[in-house]
Coordinates of C-alpha atoms in Angstrom, one line a residue:
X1 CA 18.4 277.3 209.0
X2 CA 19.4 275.1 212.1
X3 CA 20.8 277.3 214.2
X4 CA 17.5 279.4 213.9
X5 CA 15.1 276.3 214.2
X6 CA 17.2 275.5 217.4
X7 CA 16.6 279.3 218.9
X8 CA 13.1 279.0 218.1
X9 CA 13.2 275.8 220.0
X10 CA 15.1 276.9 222.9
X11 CA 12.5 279.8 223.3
X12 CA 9.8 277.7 223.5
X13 CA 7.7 279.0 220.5
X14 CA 6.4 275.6 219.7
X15 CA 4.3 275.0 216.8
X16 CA 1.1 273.0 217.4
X17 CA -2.7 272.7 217.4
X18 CA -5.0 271.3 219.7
X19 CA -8.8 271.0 219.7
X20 CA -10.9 273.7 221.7
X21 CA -14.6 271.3 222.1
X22 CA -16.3 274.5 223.6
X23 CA -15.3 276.3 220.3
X24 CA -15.9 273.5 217.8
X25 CA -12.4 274.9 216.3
X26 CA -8.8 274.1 216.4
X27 CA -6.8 276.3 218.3
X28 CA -3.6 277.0 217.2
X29 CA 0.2 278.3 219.1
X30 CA 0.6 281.7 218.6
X31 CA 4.0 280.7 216.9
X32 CA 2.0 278.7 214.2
X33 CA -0.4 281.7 214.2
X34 CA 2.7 284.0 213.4
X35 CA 4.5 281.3 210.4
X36 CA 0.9 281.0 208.7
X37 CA 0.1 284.6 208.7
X38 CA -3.6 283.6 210.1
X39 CA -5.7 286.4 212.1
X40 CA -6.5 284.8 215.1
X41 CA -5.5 281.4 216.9
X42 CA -8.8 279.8 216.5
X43 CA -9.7 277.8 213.1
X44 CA -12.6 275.6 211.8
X45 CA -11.3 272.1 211.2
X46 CA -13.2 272.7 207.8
X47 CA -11.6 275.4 207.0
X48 CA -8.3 273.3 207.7
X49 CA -9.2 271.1 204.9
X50 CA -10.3 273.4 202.4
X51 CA -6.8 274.6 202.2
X52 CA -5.4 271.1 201.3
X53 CA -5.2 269.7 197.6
X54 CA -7.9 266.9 196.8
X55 CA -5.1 264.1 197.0
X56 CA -3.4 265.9 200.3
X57 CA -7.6 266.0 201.6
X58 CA -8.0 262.8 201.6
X59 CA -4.9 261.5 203.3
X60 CA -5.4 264.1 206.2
X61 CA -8.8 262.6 206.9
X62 CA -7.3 259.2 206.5
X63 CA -4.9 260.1 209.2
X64 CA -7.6 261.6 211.2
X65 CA -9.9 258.6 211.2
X66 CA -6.6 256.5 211.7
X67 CA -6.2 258.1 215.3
X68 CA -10.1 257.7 216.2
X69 CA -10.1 254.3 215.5
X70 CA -7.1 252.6 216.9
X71 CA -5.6 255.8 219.3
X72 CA -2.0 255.2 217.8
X73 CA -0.2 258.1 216.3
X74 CA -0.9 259.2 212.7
X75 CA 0.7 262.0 210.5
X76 CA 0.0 264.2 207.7
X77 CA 1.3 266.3 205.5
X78 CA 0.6 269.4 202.9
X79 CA 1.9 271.9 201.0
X80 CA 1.6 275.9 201.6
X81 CA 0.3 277.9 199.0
X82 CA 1.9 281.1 200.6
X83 CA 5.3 279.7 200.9
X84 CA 6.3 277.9 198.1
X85 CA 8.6 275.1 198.1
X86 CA 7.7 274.5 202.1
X87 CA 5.1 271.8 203.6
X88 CA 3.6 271.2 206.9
X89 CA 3.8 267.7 208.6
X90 CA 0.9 267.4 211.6
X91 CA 2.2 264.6 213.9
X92 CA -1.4 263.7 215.7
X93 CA -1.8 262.4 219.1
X94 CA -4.4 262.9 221.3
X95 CA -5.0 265.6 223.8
X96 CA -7.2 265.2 226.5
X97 CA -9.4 263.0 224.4
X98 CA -9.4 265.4 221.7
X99 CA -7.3 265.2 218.4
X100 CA -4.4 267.5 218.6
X101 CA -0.9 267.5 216.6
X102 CA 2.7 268.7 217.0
X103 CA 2.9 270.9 213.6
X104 CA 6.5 271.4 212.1
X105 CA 8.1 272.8 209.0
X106 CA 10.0 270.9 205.8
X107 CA 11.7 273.1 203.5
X108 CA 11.4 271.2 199.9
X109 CA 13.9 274.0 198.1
X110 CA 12.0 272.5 194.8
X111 CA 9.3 274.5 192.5
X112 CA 6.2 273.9 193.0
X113 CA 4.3 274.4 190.1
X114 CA 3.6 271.1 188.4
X115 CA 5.0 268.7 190.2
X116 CA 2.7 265.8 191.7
X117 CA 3.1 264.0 194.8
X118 CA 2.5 261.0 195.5
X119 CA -1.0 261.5 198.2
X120 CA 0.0 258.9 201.0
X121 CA 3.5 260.4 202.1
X122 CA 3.5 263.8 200.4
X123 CA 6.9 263.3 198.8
X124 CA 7.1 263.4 194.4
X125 CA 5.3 260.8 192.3
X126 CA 7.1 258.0 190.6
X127 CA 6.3 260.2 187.3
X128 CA 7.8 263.3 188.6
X129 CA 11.0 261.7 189.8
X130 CA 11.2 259.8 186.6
X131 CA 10.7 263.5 184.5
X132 CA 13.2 265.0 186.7
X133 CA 15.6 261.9 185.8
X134 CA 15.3 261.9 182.0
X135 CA 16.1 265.7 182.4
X136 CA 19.5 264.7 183.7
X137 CA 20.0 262.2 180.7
X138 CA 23.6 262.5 180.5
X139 CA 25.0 264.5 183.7
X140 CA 25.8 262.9 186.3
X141 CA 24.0 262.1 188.8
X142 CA 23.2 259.3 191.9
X143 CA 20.1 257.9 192.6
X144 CA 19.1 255.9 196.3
X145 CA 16.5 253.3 195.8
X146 CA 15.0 252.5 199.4
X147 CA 13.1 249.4 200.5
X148 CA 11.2 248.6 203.9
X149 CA 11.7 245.2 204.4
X150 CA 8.5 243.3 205.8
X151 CA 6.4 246.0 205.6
X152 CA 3.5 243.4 204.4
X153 CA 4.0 241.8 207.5
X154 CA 3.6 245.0 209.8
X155 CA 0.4 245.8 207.9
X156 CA -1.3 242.2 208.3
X157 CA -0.5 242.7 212.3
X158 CA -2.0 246.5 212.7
X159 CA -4.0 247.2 209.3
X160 CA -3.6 249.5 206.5
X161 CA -4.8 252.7 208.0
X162 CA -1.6 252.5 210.3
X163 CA 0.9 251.2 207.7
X164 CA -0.6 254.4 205.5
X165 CA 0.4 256.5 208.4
X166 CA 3.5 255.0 208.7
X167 CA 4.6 255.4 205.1
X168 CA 4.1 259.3 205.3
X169 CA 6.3 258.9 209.1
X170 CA 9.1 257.4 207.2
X171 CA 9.0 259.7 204.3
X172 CA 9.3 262.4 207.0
X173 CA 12.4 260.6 208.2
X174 CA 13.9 260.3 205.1
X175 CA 13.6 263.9 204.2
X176 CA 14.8 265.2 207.5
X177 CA 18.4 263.1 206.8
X178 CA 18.5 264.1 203.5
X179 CA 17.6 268.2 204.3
X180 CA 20.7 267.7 207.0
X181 CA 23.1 265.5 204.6
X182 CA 22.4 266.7 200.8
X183 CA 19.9 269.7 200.9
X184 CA 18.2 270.1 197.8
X185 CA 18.2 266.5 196.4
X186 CA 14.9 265.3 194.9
X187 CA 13.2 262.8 197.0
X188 CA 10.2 260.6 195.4
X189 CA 7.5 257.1 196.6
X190 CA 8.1 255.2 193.6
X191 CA 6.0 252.5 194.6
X192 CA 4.8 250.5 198.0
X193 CA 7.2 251.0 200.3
X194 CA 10.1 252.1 197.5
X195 CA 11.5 255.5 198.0
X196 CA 13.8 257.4 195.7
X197 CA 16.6 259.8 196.7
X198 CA 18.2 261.6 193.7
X199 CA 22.1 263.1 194.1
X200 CA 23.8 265.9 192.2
X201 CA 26.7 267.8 192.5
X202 CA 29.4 266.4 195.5
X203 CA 26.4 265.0 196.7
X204 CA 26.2 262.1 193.8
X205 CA 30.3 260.8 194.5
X206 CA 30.3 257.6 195.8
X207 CA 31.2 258.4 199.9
X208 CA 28.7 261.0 200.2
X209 CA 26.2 258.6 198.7
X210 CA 26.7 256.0 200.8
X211 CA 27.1 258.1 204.3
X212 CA 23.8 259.2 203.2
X213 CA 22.6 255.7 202.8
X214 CA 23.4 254.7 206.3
X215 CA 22.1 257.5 208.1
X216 CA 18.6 257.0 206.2
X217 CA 18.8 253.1 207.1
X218 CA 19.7 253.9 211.2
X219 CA 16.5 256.9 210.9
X220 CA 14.2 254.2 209.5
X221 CA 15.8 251.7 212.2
X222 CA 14.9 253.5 214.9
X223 CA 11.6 252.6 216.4
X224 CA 8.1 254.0 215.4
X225 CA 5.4 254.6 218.2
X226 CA 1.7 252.7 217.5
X227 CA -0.1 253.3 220.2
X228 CA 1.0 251.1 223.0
X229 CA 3.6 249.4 220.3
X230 CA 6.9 249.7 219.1
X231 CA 7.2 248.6 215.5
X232 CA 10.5 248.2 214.3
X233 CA 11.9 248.1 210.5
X234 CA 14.8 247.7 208.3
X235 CA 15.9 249.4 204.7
X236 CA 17.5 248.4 202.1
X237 CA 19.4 250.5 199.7
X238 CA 20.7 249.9 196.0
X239 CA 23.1 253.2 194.6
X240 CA 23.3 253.5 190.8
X241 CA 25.7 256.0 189.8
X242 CA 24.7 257.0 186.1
X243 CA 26.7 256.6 183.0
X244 CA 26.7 258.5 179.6
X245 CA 24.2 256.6 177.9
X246 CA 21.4 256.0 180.7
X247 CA 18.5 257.0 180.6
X248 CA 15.5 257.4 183.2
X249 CA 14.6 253.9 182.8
X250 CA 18.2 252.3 182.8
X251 CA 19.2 254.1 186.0
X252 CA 16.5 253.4 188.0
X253 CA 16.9 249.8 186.7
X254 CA 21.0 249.7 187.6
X255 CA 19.2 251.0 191.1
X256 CA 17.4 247.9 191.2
X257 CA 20.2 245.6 190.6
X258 CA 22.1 247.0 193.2
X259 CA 18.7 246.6 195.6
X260 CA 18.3 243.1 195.0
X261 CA 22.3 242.7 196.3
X262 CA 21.6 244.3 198.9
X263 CA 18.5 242.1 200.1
X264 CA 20.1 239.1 199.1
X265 CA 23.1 239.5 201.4
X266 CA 24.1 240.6 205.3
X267 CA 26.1 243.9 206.5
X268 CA 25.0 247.1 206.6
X269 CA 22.9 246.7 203.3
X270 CA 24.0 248.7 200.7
X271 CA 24.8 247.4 197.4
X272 CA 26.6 250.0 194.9
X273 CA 26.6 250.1 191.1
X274 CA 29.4 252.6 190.1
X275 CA 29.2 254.1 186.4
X276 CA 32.4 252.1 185.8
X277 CA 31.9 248.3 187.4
X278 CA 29.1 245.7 188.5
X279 CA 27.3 245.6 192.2
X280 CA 29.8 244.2 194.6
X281 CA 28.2 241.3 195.8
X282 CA 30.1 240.6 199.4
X283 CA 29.6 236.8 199.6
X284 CA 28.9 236.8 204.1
X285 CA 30.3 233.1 204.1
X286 CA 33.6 234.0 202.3
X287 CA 33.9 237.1 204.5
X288 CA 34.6 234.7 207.5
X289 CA 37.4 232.6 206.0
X290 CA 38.7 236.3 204.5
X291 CA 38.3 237.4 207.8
X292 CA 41.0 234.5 209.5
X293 CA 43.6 235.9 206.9
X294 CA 42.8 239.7 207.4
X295 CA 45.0 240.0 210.6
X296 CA 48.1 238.6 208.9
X297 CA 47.4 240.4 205.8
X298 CA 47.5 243.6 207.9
X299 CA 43.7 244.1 206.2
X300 CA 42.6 245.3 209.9
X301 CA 43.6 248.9 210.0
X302 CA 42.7 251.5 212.7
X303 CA 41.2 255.3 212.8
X304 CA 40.5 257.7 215.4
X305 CA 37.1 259.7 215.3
X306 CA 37.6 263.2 217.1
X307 CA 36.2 264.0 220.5
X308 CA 34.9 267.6 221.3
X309 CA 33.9 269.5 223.9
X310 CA 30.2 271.1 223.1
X311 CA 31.2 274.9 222.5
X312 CA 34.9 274.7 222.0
X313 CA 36.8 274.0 218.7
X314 CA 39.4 271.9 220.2
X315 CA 40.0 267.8 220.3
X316 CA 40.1 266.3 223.8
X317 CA 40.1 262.7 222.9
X318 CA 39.2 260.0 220.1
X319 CA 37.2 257.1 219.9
X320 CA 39.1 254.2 218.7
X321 CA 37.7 252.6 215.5
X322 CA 38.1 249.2 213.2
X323 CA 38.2 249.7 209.6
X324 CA 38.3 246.3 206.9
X325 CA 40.4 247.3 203.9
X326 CA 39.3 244.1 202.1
X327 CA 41.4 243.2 199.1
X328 CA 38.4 242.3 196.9
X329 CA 35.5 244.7 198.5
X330 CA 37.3 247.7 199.3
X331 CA 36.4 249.5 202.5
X332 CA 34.2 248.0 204.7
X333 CA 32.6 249.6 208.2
X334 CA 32.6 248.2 211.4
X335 CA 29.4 246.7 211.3
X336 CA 30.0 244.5 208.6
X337 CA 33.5 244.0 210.4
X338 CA 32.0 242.9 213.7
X339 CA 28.8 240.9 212.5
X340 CA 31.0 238.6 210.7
X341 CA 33.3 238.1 213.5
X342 CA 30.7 236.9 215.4
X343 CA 29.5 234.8 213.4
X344 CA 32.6 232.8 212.7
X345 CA 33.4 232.9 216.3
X346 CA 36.5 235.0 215.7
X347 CA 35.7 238.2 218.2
X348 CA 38.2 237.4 220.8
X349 CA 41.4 237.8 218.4
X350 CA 40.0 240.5 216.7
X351 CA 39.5 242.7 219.4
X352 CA 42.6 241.9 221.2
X353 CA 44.2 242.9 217.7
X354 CA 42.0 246.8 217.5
X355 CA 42.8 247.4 221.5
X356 CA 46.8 246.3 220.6
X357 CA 47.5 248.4 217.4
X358 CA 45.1 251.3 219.0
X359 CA 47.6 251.5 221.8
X360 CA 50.5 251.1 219.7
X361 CA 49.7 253.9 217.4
X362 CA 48.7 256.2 220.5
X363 CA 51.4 255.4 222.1
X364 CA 53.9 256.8 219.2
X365 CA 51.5 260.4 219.4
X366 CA 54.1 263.4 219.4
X367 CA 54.1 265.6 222.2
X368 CA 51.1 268.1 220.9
X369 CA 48.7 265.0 221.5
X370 CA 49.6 264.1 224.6
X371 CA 46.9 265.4 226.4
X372 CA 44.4 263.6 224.3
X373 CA 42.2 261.1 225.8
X374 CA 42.1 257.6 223.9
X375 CA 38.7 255.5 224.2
X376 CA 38.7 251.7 223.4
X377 CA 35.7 249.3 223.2
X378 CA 35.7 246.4 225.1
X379 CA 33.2 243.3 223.7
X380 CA 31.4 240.8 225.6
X381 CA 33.3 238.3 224.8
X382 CA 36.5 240.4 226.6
X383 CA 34.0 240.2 229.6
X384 CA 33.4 236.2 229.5
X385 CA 37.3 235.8 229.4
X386 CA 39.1 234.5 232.6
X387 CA 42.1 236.9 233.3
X388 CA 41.0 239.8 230.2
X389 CA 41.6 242.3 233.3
X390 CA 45.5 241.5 233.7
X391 CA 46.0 240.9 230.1
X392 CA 44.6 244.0 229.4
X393 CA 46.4 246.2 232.3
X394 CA 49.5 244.6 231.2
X395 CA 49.0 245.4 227.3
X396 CA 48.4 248.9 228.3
X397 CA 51.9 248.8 230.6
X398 CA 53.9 247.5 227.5
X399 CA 52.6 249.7 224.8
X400 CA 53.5 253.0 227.3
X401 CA 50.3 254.6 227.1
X402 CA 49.4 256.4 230.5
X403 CA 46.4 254.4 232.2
X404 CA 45.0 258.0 233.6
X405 CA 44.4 259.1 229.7
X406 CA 42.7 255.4 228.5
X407 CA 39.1 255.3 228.6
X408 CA 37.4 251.4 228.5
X409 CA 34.2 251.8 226.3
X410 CA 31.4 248.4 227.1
X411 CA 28.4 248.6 224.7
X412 CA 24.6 248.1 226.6
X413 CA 24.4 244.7 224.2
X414 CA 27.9 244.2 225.8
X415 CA 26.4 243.8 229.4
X416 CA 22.9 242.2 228.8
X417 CA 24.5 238.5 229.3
X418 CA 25.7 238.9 233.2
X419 CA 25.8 242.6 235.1
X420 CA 27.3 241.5 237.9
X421 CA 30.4 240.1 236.5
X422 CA 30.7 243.9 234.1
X423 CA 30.2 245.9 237.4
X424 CA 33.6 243.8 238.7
X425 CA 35.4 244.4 235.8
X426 CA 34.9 247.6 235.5
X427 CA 35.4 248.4 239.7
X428 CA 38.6 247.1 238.8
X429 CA 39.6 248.8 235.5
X430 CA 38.6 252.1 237.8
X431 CA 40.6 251.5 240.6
X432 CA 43.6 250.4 238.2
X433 CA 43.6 254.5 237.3
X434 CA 41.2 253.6 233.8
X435 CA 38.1 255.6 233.6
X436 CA 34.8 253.7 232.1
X437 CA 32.1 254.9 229.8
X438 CA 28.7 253.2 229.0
X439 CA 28.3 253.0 224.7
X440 CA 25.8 253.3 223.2
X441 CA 23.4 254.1 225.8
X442 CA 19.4 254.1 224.3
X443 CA 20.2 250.8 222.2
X444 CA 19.1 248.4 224.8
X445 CA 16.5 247.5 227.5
X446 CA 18.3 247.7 231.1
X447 CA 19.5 250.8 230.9
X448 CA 18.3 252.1 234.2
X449 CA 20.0 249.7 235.8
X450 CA 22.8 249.6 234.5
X451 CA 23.4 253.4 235.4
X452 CA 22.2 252.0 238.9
X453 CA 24.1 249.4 239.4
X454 CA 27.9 250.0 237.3
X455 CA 30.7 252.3 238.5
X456 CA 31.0 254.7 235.2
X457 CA 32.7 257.8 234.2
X458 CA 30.9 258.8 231.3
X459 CA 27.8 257.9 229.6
X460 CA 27.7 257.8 225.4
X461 CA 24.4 259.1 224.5
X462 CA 24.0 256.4 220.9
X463 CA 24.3 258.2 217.8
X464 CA 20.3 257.8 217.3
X465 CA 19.1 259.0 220.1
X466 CA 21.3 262.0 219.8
X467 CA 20.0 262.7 216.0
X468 CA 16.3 262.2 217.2
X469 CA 17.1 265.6 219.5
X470 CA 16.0 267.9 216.0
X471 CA 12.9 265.9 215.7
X472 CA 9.8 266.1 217.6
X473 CA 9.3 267.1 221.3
X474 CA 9.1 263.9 222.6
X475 CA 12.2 262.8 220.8
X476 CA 13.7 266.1 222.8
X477 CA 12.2 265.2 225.6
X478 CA 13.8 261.7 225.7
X479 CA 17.2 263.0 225.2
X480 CA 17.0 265.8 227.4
X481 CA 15.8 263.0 230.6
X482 CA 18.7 261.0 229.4
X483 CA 21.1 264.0 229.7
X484 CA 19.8 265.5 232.8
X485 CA 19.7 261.8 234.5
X486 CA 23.3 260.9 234.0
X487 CA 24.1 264.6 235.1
X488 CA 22.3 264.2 238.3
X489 CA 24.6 260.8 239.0
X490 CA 27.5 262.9 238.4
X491 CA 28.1 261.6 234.6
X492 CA 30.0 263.1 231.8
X493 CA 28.1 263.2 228.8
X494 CA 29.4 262.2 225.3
X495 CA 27.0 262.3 222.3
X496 CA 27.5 259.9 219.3
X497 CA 26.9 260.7 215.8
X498 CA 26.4 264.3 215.8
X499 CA 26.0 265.1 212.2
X500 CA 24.4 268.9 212.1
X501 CA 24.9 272.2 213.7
X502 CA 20.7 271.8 214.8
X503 CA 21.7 268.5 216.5
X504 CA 24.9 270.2 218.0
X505 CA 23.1 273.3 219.4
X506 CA 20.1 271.2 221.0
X507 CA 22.5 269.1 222.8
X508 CA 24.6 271.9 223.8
X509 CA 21.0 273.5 225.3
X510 CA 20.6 270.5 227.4
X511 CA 23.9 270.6 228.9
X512 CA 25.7 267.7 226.9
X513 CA 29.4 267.8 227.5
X514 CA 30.8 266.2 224.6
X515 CA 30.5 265.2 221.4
X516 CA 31.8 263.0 217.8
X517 CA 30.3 262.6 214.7
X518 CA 30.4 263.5 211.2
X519 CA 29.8 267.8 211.6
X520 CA 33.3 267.6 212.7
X521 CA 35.4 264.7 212.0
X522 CA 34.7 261.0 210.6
X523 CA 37.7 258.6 211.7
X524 CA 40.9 259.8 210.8
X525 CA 44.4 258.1 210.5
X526 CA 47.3 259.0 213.3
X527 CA 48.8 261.4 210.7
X528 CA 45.6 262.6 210.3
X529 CA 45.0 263.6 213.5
X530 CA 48.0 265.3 214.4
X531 CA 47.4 267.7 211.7
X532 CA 43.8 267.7 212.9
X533 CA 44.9 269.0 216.5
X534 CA 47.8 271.3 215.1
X535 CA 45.9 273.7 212.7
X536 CA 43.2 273.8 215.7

């Protein structure tokens, strides 16, 4: 399905309508004329409507009057009689001051016959999703509960007509990660701004669950266009893995235990019930006196994500990444990891640790790695530090790890504080033999000039910006300037996150050199990777 969405893409058979004002009509691409089986590319706006369900009526016309009133974006959806178990989402904008909308396809995989939908976003009731539950009662299965935070808030600032649009562009964010991730789950509105994601099969173990978790949070992170605004939200999410004896009810209550963790707490949030044991609760302020004796507990361990080139099937470098094996959580990611470090004032050490055992393992690689590149972050705080250059060049000396194969990664946020003092560093690092890369490039708001103004190597396209390439055309159209810019300034370009073929194949179109992410590798251990790069 993704590598045919992306040809279609990459042939330019859009799928769109616009308004013709001469006709009184909507006329339609010939590529949307072809999908809907329709005789000719012109349609009544009437006509439109009459194919839509009551419930699916009035929220089109809601969406319609949305965009006449206020000029933000607005978008629909419905299903399609003739294809059952697909919908169409309209993304509205306007067109030379008429309505006009980029049109594109969601492929449910779920009967149709039967099951309501909640009217605002399109996705299953609260009564559907609880039918479908109670006819799991005793197999097991996971269930995502979803919250916006300050949703309330948003609505009070731009009014309910754009917070109802908004709802339905989340829901269409949620059920592109999950169609990418776990295909065929059962996504529901339960109520507000509460969504429902129900697991079965591998989907439902715990890891799955909870990769799935954050790449719905980081979708609904990313910003959301209202006109002239950028409105920004967060998610929560509570996991409730089901036991013997729950039912519909109990689940979706466990779910809610595990929510109300995860609001009450910092990190990534994501609070798990298990079938077997309670939410884990991570207390943030014992976290930072955990985190003094994690170093010396050896707590702190390292992994290495995978680095391909776009095409080819075989590893040219890893990314160098910090895992928390805490003795009372479990696993934790990075970004609980580095949030708490920075809050207790403890970045300095713990970086100086990741960079040291990073080199040390690499360092020990057996001759059929040694032509692997090895990528290490550098924080701001290494920036702010008098003599961090020589410390670091002479770390890299004693551990016996070539400079010519080390790449020095500095995040956007990394360089906001002081430029000019980063474009020294990094002159130097260069001329030392290291090469440099820009992180997470998209994140931040200088970016321009920072790819003015810093000597790089290699740009890192952030793992959102490259999963926004399979959405819209104007998230393609971003990506694709970004690409094409660092090109033009004689860039390499590395794309973050890359978790589907679609993705893959987009970026590959726009000439991306690189990429890492979850399609082909999450962070693997030394051992790991040897055998990674030996059955290649």
């Amino acid at each position: 399905m993704h590598s045919s969405r992306a040809q279609r893409i990459r042939r330019g058979d859009a799928l769109y309508w616009e308004m013709d004002r001469k006709r009184g009509a909507l006329r339609l691409s010939e590529n949307l004329v072809r999908q809907l089986d329709l005789p000719n590319q012109y349609m009544a706006p009437s006509k439109l409507l009459r194919r839509l369900s009551r419930p699916e009526r009035r929220a089109a016309l809601a969406a319609l009057e949305g965009l006449k009133r206020s000029g933000r974006s607005a978008a629909f959806a419905h299903d399609v009689p003739e294809r059952a178990g697909d919908r169409l989402v309209h993304h509205l904008r306007y067109a030379d001051g008429a309505p006009a909308a980029d049109v594109e396809w969601l492929h449910g995989g779920h009967e149709q016959d039967g099951i309501g939908r909640d009217y605002l976003t399109g996705l299953r009731s609260r009564q559907t999703a609880l039918e479908w539950l109670d006819g799991r009662a005793g197999l097991a299965t996971t269930i995502l509960l979803l919250s916006i935070s300050q949703f309330d808030r948003m609505n009070a600032a731009y009014g309910q007509v754009v917070g109802d649009a908004l709802l339905g562009r989340i829901a269409r964010r949620i059920e592109r990660v999950v169609d990418d991730v776990a295909q065929g789950a059962t996504v529901a509105r339960i109520a507000g701004t509460e969504f429902l994601v129900g697991l079965t099969g591998e989907a439902a173990e715990r890891d799955r669950a909870t990769f799935l978790a954050r790449q719905i949070i980081g979708a609904i992170g990313r910003p959301f266009s209202a006109g002239d605004h950028l409105i920004r939200l967060t998610a929560r999410c509570g996991i409730a893995q089901s036991r013997p004896e729950d039912d519909a009810t109990q689940l979706l209550k466990r779910a809610g235990t595990a929510l109300a963790d995860a609001k009450r707490t910092d990190g990534e949030g994501i609070r798990i019930l298990s079938a077997e044991k309670r939410s884990r609760q991570v207390d943030s302020d014992q976290l930072e006196t955990d985190l003094r004796l994690a170093l010396d507990r050896g707590e702190i361990g390292i992994v290495f994500q995978p680095q391909y080139p776009v095409g080819q099937e075989r590893i040219i470098g890893v990314e160098a990444l910090a895992r928390w094996n805490h003795s009372q959580y479990g696993p934790l990611g990075a970004g609980i990891l580095f949030t708490t470090a920075e809050r207790s004032d403890y970045m300095l050490p713990l970086s100086a640790h990741i960079q040291a055992e990073a080199l040390r393992q690499a360092a020990a690689w057996p001759r059929a790695l040694s032509d692997l590149r090895l990528s290490l972050n550098v924080t701001a705080a290494d920036i702010a530090q008098p003599g961090f250059l020589l410390e670091f060049l002479d770390l890299v000396d004693r551990t016996g790890f070539p400079r010519s194969r080390l790449t020095v990664e500095i995040t956007e946020s990394g360089l906001i504080e002081d430029v000019s003092a980063a474009a020294a560093l990094l002159t130097a690092l260069r001329a030392e033999g290291l090469a440099v890369a820009i992180d997470d490039f998209g994140t931040g708001y200088s970016s321009l000039a920072y790819l003015k103004n810093l000597p790089l190597d290699y740009l890192k396209i952030d793992s959102g910006l490259a999963q926004d390439i399979s959405g819209t055309a104007r998230d393609r159209i971003i990506v694709r300037g970004v690409i094409h810019m660092a090109k033009s300034l004689g860039l390499r370009v590395i794309a973050e996150g890359v978790e589907t073929e679609q993705q893959l194949n987009l970026l590959a179109h726009e000439g991306c050199d690189f990429y890492q992410g979850f399609l082909r590798s999450a962070g693997v251990s030394s051992d790991e990777l040897v055998a990674l790069v030996l059955q290649a």
